Structure formats: structure tokens, C-alpha cells
Coordinates of C-alpha atoms in Angstrom, one line a residue:
X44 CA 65.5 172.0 3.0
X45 CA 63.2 171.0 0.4
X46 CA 62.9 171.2 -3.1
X47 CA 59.9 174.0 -2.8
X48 CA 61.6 176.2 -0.4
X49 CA 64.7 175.7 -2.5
X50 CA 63.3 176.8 -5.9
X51 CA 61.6 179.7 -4.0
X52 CA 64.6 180.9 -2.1
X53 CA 66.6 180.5 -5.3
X54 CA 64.6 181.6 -8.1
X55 CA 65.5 181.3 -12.2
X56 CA 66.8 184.4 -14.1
X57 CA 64.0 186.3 -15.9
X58 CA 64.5 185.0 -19.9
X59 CA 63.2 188.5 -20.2
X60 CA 61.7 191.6 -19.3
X61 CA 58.8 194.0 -20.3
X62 CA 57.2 196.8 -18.7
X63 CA 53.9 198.0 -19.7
X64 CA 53.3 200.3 -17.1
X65 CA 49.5 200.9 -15.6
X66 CA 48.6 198.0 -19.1
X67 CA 49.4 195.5 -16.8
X68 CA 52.7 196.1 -15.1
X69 CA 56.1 194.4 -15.2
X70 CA 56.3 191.3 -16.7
X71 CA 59.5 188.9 -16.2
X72 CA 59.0 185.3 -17.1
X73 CA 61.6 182.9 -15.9
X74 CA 60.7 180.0 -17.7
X75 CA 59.6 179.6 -21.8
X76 CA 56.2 177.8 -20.1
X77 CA 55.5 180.7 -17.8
X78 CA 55.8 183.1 -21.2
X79 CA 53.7 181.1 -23.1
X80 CA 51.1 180.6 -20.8
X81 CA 50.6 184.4 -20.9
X82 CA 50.9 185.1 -24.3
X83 CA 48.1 182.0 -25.0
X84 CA 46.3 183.9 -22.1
X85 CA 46.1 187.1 -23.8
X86 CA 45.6 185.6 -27.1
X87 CA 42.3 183.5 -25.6
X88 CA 41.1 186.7 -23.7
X89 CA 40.6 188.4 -26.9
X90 CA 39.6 186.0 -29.3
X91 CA 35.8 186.9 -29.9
X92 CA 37.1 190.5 -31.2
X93 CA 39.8 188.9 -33.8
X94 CA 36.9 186.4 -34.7
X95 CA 34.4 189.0 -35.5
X96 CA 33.0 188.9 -39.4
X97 CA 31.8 192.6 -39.3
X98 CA 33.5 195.2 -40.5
X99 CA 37.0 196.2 -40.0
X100 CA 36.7 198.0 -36.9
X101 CA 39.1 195.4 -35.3
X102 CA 41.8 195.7 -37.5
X103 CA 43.8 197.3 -34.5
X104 CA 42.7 194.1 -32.4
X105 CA 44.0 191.5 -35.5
X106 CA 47.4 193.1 -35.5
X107 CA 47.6 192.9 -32.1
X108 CA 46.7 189.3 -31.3
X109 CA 48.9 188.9 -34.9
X110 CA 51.9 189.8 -33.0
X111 CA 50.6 187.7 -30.0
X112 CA 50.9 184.7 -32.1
X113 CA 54.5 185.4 -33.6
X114 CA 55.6 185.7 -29.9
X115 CA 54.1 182.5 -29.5
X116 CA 55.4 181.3 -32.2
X117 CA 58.5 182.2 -31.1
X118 CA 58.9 180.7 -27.9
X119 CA 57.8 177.5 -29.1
X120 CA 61.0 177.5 -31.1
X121 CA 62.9 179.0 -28.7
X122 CA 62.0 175.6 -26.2
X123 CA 63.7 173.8 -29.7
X124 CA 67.1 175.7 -29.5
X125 CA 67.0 175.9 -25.7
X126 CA 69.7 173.0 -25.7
X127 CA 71.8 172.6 -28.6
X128 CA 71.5 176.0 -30.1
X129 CA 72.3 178.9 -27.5
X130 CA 72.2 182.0 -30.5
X131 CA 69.2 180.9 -31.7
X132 CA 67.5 180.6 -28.3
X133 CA 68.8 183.7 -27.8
X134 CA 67.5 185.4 -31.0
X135 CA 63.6 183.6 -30.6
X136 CA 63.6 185.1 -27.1
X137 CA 64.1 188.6 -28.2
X138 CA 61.4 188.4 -30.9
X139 CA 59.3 187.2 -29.1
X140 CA 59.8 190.4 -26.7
X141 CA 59.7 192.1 -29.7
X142 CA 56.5 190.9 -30.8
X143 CA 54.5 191.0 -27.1
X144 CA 56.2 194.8 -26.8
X145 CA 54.1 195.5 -29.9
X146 CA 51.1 194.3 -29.3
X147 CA 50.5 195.4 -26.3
X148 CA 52.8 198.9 -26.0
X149 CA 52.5 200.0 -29.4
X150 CA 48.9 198.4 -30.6
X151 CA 47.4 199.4 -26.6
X152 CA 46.3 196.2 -26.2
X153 CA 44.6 195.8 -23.0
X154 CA 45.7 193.4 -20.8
X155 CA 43.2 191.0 -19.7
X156 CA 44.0 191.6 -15.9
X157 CA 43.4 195.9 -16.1
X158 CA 40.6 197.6 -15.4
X159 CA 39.9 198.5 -19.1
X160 CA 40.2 195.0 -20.1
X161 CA 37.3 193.9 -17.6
X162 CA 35.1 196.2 -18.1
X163 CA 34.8 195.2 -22.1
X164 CA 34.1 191.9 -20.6
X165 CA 31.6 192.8 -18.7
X166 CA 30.3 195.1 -21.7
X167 CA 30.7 191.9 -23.7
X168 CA 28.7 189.7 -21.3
X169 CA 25.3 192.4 -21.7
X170 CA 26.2 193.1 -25.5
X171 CA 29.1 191.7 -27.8
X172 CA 28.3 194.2 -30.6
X173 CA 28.5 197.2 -28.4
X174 CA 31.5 196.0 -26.5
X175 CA 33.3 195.7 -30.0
X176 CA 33.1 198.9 -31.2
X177 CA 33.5 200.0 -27.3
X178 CA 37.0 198.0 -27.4
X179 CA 37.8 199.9 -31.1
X180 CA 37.7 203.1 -29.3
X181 CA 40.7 202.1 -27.2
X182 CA 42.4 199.6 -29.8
X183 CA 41.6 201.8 -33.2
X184 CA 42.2 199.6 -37.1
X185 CA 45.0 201.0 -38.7
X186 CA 46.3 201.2 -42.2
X187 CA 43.5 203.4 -43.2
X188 CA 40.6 201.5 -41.9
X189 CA 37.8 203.5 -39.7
X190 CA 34.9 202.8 -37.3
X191 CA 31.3 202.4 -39.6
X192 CA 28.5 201.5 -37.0
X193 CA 25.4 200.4 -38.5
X194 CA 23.5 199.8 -35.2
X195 CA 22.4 201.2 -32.5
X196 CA 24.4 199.0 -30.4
X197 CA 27.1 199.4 -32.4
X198 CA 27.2 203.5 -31.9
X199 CA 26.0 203.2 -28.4
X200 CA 29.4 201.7 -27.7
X201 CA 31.4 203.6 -29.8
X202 CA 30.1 206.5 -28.1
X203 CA 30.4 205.0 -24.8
X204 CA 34.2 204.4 -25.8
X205 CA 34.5 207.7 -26.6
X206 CA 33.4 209.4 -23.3
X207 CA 35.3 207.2 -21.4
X208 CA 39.1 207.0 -23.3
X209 CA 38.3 210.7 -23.2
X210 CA 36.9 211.6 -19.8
X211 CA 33.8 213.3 -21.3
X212 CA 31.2 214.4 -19.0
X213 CA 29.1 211.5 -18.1
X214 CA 27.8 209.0 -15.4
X215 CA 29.4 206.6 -13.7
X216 CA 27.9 203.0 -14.6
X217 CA 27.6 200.6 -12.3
X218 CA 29.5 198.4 -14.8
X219 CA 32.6 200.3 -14.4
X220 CA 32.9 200.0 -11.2
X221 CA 32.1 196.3 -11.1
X222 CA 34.8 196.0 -13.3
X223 CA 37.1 198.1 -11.4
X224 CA 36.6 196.6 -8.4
X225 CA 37.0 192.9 -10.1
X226 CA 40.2 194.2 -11.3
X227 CA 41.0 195.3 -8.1
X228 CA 40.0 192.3 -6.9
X229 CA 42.7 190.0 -9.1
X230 CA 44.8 192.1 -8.0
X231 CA 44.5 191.7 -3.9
X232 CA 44.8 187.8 -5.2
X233 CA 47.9 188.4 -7.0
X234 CA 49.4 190.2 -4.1
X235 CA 48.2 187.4 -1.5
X236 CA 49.3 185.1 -3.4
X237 CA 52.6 186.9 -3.8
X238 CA 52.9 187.7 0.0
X239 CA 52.1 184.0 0.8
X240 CA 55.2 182.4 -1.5
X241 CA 57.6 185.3 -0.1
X242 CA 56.3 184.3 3.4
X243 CA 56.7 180.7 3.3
X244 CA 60.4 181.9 1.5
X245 CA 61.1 183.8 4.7
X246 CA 59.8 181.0 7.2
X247 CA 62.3 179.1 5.4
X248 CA 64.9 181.2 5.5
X249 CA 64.9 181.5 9.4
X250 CA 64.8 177.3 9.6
X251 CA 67.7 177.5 7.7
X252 CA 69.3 180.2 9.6
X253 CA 68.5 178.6 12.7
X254 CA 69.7 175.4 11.5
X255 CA 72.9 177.0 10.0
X256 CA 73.6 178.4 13.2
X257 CA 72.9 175.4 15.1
X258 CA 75.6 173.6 12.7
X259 CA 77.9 176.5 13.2
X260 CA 78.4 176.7 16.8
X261 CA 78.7 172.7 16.7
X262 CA 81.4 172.8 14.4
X263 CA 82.9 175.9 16.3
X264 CA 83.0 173.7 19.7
X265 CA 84.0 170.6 17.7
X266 CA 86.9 172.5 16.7
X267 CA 87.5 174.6 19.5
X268 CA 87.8 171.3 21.6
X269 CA 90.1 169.3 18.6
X270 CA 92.1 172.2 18.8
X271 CA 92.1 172.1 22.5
X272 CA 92.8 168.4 22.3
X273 CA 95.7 169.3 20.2
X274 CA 97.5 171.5 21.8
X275 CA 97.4 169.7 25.0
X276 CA 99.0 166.2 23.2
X277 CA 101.6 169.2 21.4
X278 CA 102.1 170.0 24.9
X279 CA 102.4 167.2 26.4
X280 CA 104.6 165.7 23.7
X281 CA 106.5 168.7 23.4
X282 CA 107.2 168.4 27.3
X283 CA 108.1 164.8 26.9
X284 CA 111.1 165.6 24.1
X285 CA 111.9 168.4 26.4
X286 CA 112.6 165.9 29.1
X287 CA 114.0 163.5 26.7
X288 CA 116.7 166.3 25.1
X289 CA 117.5 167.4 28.7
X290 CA 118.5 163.5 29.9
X291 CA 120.7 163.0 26.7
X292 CA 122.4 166.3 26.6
X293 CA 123.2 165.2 30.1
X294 CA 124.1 161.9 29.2
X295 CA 126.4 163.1 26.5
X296 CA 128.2 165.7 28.6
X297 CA 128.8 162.8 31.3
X298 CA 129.9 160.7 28.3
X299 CA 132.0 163.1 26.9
X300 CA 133.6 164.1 30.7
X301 CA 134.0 160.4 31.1
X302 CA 135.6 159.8 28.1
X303 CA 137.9 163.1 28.0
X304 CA 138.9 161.6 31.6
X305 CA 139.4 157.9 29.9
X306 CA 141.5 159.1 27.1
X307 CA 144.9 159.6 28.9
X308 CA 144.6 156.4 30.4
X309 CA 143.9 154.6 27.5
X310 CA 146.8 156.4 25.3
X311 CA 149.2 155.7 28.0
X312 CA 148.4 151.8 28.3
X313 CA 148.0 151.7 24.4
X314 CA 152.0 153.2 24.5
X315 CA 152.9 150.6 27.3
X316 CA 151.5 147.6 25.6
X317 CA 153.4 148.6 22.8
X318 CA 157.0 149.3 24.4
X319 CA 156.8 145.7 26.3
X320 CA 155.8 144.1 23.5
X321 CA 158.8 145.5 21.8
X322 CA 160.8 144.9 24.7
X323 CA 159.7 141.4 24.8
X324 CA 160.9 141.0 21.3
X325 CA 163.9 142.2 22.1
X326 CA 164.9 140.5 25.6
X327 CA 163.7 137.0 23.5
X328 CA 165.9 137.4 21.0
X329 CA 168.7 138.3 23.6
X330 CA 168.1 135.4 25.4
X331 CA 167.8 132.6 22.7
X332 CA 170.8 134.3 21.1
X333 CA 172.7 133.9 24.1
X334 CA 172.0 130.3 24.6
X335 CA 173.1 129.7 21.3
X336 CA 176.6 131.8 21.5
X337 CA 176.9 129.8 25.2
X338 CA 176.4 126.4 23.8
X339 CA 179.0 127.7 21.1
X340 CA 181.5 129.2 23.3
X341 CA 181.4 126.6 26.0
X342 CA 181.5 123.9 23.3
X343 CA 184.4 125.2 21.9
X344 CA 186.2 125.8 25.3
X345 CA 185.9 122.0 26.0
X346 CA 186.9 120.8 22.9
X347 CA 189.9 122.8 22.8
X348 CA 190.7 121.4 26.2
X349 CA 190.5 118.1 25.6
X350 CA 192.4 118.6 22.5
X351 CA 195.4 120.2 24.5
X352 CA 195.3 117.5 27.3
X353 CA 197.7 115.0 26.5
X354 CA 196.8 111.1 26.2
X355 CA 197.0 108.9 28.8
X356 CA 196.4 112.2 31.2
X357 CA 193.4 113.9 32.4
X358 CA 192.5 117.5 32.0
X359 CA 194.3 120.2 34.2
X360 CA 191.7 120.9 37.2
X361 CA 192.0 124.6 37.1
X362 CA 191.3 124.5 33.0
X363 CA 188.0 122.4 34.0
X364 CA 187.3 125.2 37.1
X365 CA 187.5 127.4 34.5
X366 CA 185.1 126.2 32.1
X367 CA 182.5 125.8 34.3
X368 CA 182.8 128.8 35.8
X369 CA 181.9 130.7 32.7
X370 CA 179.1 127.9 32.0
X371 CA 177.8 129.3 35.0
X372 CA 177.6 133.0 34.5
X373 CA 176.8 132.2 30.6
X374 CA 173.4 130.2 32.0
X375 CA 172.9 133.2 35.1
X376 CA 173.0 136.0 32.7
X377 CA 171.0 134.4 30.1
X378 CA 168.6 133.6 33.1
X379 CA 168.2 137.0 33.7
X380 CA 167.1 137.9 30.1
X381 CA 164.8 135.2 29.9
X382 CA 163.0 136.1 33.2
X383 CA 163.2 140.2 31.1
X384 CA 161.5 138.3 28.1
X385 CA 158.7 136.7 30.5
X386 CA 158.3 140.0 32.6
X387 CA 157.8 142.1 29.4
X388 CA 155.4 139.4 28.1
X389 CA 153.2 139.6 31.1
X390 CA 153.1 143.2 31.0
X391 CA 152.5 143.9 27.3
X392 CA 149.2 141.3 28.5
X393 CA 148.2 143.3 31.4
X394 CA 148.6 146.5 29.3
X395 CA 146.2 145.0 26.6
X396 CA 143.9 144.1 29.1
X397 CA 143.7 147.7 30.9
X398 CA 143.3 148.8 27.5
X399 CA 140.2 146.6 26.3
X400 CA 138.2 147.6 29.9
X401 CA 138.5 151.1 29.4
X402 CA 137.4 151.0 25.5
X403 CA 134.7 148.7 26.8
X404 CA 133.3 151.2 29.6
X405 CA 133.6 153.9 27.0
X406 CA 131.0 152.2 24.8
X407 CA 128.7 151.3 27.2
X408 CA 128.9 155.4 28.2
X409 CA 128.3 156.1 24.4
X410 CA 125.5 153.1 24.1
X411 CA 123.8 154.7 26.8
X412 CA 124.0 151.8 29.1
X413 CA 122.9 152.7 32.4
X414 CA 126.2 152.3 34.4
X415 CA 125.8 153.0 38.3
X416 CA 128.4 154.7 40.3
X417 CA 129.3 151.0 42.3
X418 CA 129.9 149.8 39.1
X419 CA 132.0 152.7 37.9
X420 CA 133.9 152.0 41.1
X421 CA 134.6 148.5 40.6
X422 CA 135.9 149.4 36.7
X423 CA 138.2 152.1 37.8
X424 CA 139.3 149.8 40.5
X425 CA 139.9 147.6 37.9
X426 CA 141.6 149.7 35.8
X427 CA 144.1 151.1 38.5
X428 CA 145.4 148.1 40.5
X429 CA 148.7 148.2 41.2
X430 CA 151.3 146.6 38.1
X431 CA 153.6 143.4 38.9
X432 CA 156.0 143.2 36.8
X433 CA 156.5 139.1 37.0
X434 CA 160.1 139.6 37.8
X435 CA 161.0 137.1 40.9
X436 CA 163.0 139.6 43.5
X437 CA 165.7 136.8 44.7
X438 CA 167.8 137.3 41.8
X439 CA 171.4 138.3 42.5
X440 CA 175.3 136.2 41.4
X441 CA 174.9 132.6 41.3
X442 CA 175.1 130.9 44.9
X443 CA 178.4 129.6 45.8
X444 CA 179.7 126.2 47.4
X445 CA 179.2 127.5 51.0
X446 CA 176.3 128.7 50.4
X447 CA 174.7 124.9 49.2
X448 CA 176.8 123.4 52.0
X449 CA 175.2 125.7 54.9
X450 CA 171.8 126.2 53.6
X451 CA 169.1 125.0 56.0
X452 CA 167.2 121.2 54.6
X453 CA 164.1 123.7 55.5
X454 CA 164.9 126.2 52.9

């Protein structure tokens, strides 16, 4: 919009207000310049009267135009205070409402745009001396001054005044209605003039409107579709977590099945690992403590039989039979707890082992690792082979003579 149709369509507060009824209607000035264009308008309309030498007739017109100027007067320092000085401003503007009030509401001053006011001009125009005292009728001197005409002219318009302020019987001159229909004619400008800036303020409106609405539905579909837009990727997205909650809640209940299912298993081959390792501890130190107490004992049986054999003489053969006959069930027996201390070794390994798969697949179910049923089969496969103990099963009492004499070479 432009600046124009912007200072019509949004017009300044009046910096005051005066109605002088039919003496020239409402007057609202929204600007100091616009007030004292006015008041200098009035001031120059009626300047010949104030600057008449004869007589004091136009005392009432001096006062008048006096208080013109003070309103003048006080606008012009009213346009000093207008920015620094706000109660001043204030106070400059109401005297000079004051002062225009008084001249032209309690003085009658004409305004130059009525009827009255023309048709002294027009008077003036054929005769300024008549038009004077004609004026004087309408504007009297105050302060004990009165009309002395000393001309014809001079009575012919006081006289004139005085049939027409008073509507005394007389003819209707041509001048009067000249002047009536010029001020009529000011008038239809004024109004034209009027009708013309509220017209081009209404043309503008409706571009504005137009354009307003224009800007409104775009924004309304702009936002309609963002919000469209929107909702369709909250949608969307929304469906997508959906989906995503849905896989990992079943994920986890798998998980959790699976490892519910894994925990016995793993408990019970933590418990075995440790009861062969213990049993390995044990059956080792069985069996090194036996080789030591069999070295010891069979030592000792040997040196006391050679001490008890008698120089020159070998040992007694059934003394000998007997050593080594308990040489050979102390190495059998400590055979057998050496092969317990192996088997128990390879056990407490396998146990360990059994025990690290399953913790393993229980991670990769908690890591989300994507573990397919074949290879579930091959880890609980794993997991559930059958035992050996590493015991060798051809253990029994030590093999006798016959039996070393009639084994077969093959065997």
C-alpha cells in the first residue's frame, strides 16, 4: 500500500476540536499547520475591516481578529514545545482553542466560507464603506462603542444590516443570492472533495482486503499442507517405532525364554566344573602321596631285608616274592588314582567349556545378534554331546604270569 492510501486510511488524532455550528461547522485540525493555515485564513479574510481608519464601528471586528492572532500566536509556540515539552504543547493548544472559540462563537465572527461572510464580500467588491458598517450590524464594537454613519453609504449599509440580521420586510437582492449560491458552491467542492479522498480510502481498502485475503488463504493452504505433511512423517514415523517396539519386545521375550531355558544348564556345569576340579585336587594329591608312601614303604621293606639276610647268603625267595608283590599293587592302586586325577582334569575342562558356549550364545541373544534356528541347533548340539569321562575301561587286578605267558604276540 502506499504512503497516500496509508495516511488516509489511518488518519492523525484531531489536536482539537471546535464546533461553531451553521458559522462554519466542525472544525478538527490534525496537524498545528492545518490549524494555522485556518486561523491565518480567517485573519486575511477580514483584514480590510481591522484596517479601517474610520470610526470605531469595527471594534467588534479588532477583538475578534485580536483573538485570531493570539491563537496564532499560540500554535506557533505550540510547534516549539511539540517535542521536548509535552505540558506546554498541551497548554498552547488549548488557548489557542480558547482564543479561535472567542472570536468566532462569542465575537460572531463570520466565517469566511458562510453565506454571511460572502455576501459582505460581495457588498465589499460594489462598496467597502457600506459593506463595513453592513458587517458591524452582524459583528457590533463593544466596550461602549456604537455605529455613527456619516455617509450615505455608510447608513445605506447599516440599514441594509439591519433588515437582514433581522428579517425585516424587504427584497431579495440579487447579491444575496449570488453569495448564497457561491457559498453553496464551496460547499459542493468541500463535499467532492471530501467524497473523492473517502473514495480513493475505500478503493483502497478493498485492494487491501483483496490482497489480505489472497495472503490468507495462501497461508491457510501453506499450512494446511505443512500440517498435512506433518502428520503423515508423525505417522509414518510413529508406525516405524511401532514396528521397531513390536520386533524388540519380541526379541527380548525370545531372549529372556532363551535365557530362562539356558540358566539351569549353565548353573549345573558351573557346579560340575567346580566338583572335578575339586576332585582333581584331591585324586592328585592321593596319588603323588601314594607314590611317595610306596617308594617309602617298599624302600624300607628291602632294606630291612637285606639287612636280615645273612652274609655270604642270598635273600629268602618268598621274602623277595613278597616285596614285589606289594610293589605291584602299591604301583596298581596308585595307577588307578592317577588315571581319577586325569579323568577329573578332563572333565573340570569340558565342564568349563560347556559353560563358556552357553554364556556366549546368551550374549549374542542379549546383543541382538541375529542367530538362526540351524545355528541354534548346532550350539545346543554342542552343548549336549554325550560326556567321556577319560577313564580307560580295561582296568581290573594286575595281570598275572599266565596271563603274559598265554597272551597272543597279536594282542
Amino acid at each position: 500500500m502506499t504512503g497516500v492510501a496509508e495516511a488516509v486510511l489511518t488518519p492523525a488524532e484531531p489536536i482539537f476540536s471546535l464546533d461553531l455550528g451553521e458559522n462554519g461547522g466542525l472544525f478538527a485540525p490534525r496537524s498545528i499547520q492545518e490549524a494555522s493555515d485556518w486561523v491565518q485564513a480567517e485573519i486575511n479574510f477580514w483584514s480590510w475591516q481591522r484596517d479601517r481608519q474610520s470610526g470605531n464601528h469595527t471594534n467588534g471586528f479588532r477583538q475578534a481578529l485580536s483573538q485570531l492572532a493570539n491563537a496564532l500566536s499560540c500554535l506557533q509556540q505550540a510547534q516549539q514545545y511539540a517535542t521536548h515539552n509535552p505540558q506546554q504543547y498541551d497548554q498552547q493548544i488549548q488557548s489557542a482553542q480558547a482564543s479561535a472559540r472567542e472570536a468566532l462563537v462569542v465575537h460572531g465572527l463570520p466565517h469566511s466560507s458562510t453565506p454571511l461572510a460572502k455576501r459582505i464580500d460581495l457588498y465589499r467588491a460594489q462598496n467597502e464603506a457600506a459593506a463595513s458598517f453592513y458587517a458591524c450590524v452582524f459583528v457590533p464594537p463593544r466596550d461602549g462603542h456604537g455605529l455613527q454613519p456619516q455617509t450615505p453609504d455608510a447608513w445605506r449599509g447599516l440599514v441594509e444590516g439591519i433588515l437582514d440580521r433581522y428579517e425585516l420586510p424587504a427584497s431579495l437582492r440579487e447579491e444575496r443570492l449570488e453569495a448564497a449560491s457561491q457559498a453553496f458552491e464551496q460547499l459542493r467542492a468541500n463535499t467532492a472533495s471530501v467524497v473523492g479522498e473517502k473514495t480513493a480510502a475505500i478503493e483502497a481498502l478493498h485492494r487491501d482486503y483483496a490482497e489480505l485475503a489472497s495472503d490468507i488463504r495462501s497461508a491457510r493452504e501453506a499450512q494446511q499442507n505443512d500440517f498435512d505433511s506433518a502428520q503423515q512423517q508423525r505417522s509414518e514415523h510413529f508406525e516405524a517405532l511401532l514396528a521397531t517396539h513390536e520386533a524388540s519386545m519380541s526379541d527380548l521375550r525370545k531372549a529372556f525364554r532363551d535365557e530362562m531355558a539356558m540358566r539351569a544348564p549353565a548353573e549345573y556345569w558351573k557346579t560340575k566344573e567346580k566338583h572335578h576340579r575339586t576332585m582333581s585336587w584331591v585324586s592328585g594329591v592321593a596319588a603323588f602321596g601314594g607314590m611317595l608312601v610306596a617308594s617309602l614303604m617298599v624302600g624300607r621293606l628291602l632294606a630291612g631285608l637285606l639287612e636280615s639276610t645273612p652274609v655270604g647268603q642270598g635273600p629268602d625267595s618268598w621274602r623277595l616274592a613278597l616285596v614285589g608283590l606289594i610293589g605291584l599293587f602299591s604301583v596298581w592302586a596308585i595307577r588307578l588314582v592317577v588315571r581319577s586325577y586325569l579323568s577329573n582334569l578332563h572333565l573340570v575342562g569340558d565342564a568349563a567349556e560347556r559353560r563358556v558356549m552357553i554364556q556366549t550364545y546368551l550374549s549374542l541373544l542379549e546383543s541382538g545378534a541375529a542367530v538362526g534356528d540351524q545355528d541354534r541347533q548346532l550350539i545346543l548340539q554342542a552343548l549336549f554331546r554325550p560326556a567321556a569321562d577319560g577313564i580307560v575301561k580295561d582296568e581290573g587286578v594286575p595281570p598275572s604270569v599266565v596271563d603274559f605267558l598265554t597272551r597272543s604276540p597279536k594282542t
